[in-house]
PDB file of C-alpha atoms in Angstrom:
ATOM      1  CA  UNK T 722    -179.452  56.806 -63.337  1.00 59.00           C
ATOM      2  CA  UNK T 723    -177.137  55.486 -60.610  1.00 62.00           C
ATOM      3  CA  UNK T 724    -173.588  54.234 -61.892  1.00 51.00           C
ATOM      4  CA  UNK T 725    -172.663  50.428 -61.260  1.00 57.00           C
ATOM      5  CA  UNK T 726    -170.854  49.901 -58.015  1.00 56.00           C
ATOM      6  CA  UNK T 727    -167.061  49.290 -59.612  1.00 53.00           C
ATOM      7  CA  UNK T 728    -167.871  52.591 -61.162  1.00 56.00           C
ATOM      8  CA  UNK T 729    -168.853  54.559 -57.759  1.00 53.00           C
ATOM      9  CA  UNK T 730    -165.833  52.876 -56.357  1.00 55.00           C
ATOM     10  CA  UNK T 731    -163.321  53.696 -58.837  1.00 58.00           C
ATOM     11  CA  UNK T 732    -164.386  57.072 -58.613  1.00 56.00           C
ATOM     12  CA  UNK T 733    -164.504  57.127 -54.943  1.00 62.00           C
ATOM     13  CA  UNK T 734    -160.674  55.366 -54.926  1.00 59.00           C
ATOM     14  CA  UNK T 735    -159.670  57.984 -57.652  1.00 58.00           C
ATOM     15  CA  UNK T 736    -161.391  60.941 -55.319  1.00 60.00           C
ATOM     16  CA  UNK T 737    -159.172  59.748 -52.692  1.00 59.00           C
ATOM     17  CA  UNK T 738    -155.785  59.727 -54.388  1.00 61.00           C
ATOM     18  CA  UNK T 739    -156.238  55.614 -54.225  1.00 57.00           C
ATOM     19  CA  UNK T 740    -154.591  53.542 -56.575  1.00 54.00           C
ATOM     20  CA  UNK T 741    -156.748  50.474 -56.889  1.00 49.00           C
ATOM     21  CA  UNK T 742    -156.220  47.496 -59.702  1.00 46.00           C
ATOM     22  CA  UNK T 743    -159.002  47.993 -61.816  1.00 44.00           C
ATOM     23  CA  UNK T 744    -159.383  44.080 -62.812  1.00 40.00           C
ATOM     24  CA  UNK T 745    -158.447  42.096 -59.488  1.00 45.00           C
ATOM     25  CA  UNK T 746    -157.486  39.067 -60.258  1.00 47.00           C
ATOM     26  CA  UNK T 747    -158.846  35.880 -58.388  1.00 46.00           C
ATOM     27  CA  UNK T 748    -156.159  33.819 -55.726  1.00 48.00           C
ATOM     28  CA  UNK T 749    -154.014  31.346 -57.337  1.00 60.00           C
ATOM     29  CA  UNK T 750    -155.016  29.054 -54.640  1.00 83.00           C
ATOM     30  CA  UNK T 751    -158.836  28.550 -56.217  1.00 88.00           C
ATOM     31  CA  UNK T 752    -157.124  27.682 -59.499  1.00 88.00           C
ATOM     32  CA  UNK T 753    -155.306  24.363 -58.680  1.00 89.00           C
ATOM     33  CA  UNK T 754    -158.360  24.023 -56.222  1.00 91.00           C
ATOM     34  CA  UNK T 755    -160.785  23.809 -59.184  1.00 92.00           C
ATOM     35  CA  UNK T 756    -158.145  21.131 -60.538  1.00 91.00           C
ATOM     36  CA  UNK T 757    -158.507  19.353 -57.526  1.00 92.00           C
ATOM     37  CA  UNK T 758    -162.348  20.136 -57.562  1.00 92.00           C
ATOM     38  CA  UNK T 759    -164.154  19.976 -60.919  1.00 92.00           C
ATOM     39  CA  UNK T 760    -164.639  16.924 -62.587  1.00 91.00           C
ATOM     40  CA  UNK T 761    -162.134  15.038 -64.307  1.00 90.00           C
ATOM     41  CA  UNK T 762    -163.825  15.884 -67.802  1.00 88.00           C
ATOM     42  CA  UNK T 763    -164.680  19.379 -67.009  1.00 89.00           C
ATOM     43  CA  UNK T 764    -160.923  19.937 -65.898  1.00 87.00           C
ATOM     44  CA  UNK T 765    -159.405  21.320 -69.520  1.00 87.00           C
ATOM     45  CA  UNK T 766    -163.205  22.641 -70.243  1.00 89.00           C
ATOM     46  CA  UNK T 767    -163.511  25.275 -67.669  1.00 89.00           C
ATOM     47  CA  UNK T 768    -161.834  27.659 -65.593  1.00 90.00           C
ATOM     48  CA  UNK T 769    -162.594  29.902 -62.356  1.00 91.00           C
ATOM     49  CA  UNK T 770    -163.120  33.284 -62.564  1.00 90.00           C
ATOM     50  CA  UNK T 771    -163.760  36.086 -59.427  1.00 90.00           C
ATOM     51  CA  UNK T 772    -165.854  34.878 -56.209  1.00 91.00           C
ATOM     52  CA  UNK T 773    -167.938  37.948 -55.621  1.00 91.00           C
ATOM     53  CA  UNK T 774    -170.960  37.639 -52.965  1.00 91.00           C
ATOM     54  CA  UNK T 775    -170.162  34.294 -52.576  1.00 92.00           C
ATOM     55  CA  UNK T 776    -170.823  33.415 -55.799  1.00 94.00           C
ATOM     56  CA  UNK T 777    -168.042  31.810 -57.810  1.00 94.00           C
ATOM     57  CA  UNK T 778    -168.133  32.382 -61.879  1.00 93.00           C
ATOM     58  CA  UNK T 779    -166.902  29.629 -63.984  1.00 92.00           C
ATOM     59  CA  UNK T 780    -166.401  29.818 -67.302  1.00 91.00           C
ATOM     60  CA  UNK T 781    -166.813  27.013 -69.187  1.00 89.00           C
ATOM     61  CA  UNK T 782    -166.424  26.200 -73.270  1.00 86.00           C
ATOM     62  CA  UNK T 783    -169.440  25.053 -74.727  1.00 86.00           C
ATOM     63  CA  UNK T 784    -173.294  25.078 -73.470  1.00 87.00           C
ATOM     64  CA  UNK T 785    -173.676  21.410 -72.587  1.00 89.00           C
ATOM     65  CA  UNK T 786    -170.719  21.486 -69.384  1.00 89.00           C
ATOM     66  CA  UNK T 787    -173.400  24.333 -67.957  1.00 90.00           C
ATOM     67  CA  UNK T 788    -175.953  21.867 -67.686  1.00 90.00           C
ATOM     68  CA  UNK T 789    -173.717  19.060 -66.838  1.00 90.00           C
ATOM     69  CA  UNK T 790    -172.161  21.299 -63.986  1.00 89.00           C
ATOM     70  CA  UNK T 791    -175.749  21.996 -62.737  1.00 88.00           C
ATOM     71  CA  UNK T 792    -175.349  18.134 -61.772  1.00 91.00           C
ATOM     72  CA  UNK T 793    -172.377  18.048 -59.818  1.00 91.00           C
ATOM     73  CA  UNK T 794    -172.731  22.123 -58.709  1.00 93.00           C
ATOM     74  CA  UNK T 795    -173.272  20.417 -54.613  1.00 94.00           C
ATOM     75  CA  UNK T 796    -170.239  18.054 -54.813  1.00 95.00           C
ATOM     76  CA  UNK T 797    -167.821  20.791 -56.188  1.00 94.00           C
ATOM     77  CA  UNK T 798    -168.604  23.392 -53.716  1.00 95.00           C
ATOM     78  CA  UNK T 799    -168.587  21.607 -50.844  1.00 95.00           C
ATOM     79  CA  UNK T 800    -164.673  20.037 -52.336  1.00 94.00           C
ATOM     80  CA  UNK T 801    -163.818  24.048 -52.349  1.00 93.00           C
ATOM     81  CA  UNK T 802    -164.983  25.057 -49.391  1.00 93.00           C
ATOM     82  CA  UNK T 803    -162.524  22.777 -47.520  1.00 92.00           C
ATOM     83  CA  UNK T 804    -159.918  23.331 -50.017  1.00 92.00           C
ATOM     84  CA  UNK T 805    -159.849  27.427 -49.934  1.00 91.00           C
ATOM     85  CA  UNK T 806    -162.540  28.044 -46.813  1.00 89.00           C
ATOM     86  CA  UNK T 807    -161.669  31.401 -46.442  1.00 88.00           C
ATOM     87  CA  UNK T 808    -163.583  32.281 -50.278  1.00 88.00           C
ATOM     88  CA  UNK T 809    -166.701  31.221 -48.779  1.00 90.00           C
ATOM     89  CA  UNK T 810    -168.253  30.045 -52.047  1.00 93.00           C
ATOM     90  CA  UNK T 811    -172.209  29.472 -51.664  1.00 94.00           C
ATOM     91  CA  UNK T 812    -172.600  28.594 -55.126  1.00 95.00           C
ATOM     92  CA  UNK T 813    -171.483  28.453 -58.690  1.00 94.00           C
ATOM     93  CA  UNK T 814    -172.403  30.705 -61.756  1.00 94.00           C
ATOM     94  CA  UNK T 815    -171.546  29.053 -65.683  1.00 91.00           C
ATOM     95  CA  UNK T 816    -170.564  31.619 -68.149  1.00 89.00           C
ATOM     96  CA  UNK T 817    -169.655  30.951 -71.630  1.00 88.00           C
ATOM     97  CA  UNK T 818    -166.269  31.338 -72.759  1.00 79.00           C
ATOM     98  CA  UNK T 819    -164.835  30.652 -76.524  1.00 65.00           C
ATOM     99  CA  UNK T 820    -161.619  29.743 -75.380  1.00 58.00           C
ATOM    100  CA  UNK T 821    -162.085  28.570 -71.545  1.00 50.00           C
ATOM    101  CA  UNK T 822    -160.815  25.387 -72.185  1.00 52.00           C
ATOM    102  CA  UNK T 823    -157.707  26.418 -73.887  1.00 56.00           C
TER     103      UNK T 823
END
């Protein structure tokens, strides 16, 4: 069975003598660009998490802003991609979070 790759590379880091933060945290500058991006009624709902592959995660409070962010997934990247180019977000994955919105 082959480990999960933050696994391989904490053990690689730790072979090394690296010190690495196991839970990186994401830029400041996507947070107040999701302000600036999302909309206005998703704003106190949701919250960005870590852009990995491209992919950013967002979690989001309740089941029914998933499907509503389905509809407005186009407009938001495209409004964070020229806010914070350099994360090079393709698209946008909804989690569920009790307390996203809080």
């Amino acid at each position: 069975m082959r480990l999960p790759y933050h696994r391989r590379v904490r053990l690689r880091d730790h072979a090394v003598g690296r010190r690495v933060d196991p839970w990186p945290s994401f830029p400041s500058g996507l947070a107040g660009a999701w302000q600036q991006a999302a909309p206005e009624n998703m704003r106190d709902l949701s919250q960005p998490g870590l852009v990995r592959r491209g992919v950013l995660d967002v979690f989001v409070s309740h089941s029914a802003l998933v499907q509503e962010m389905g509809f407005s997934k186009r407009q938001i990247i495209a409004t964070l991609n020229e806010l914070v180019p350099a994360e090079g977000i393709t698209d946008i994955r909804c989690r569920l979070m009790a307390d996203a919105g809080r």
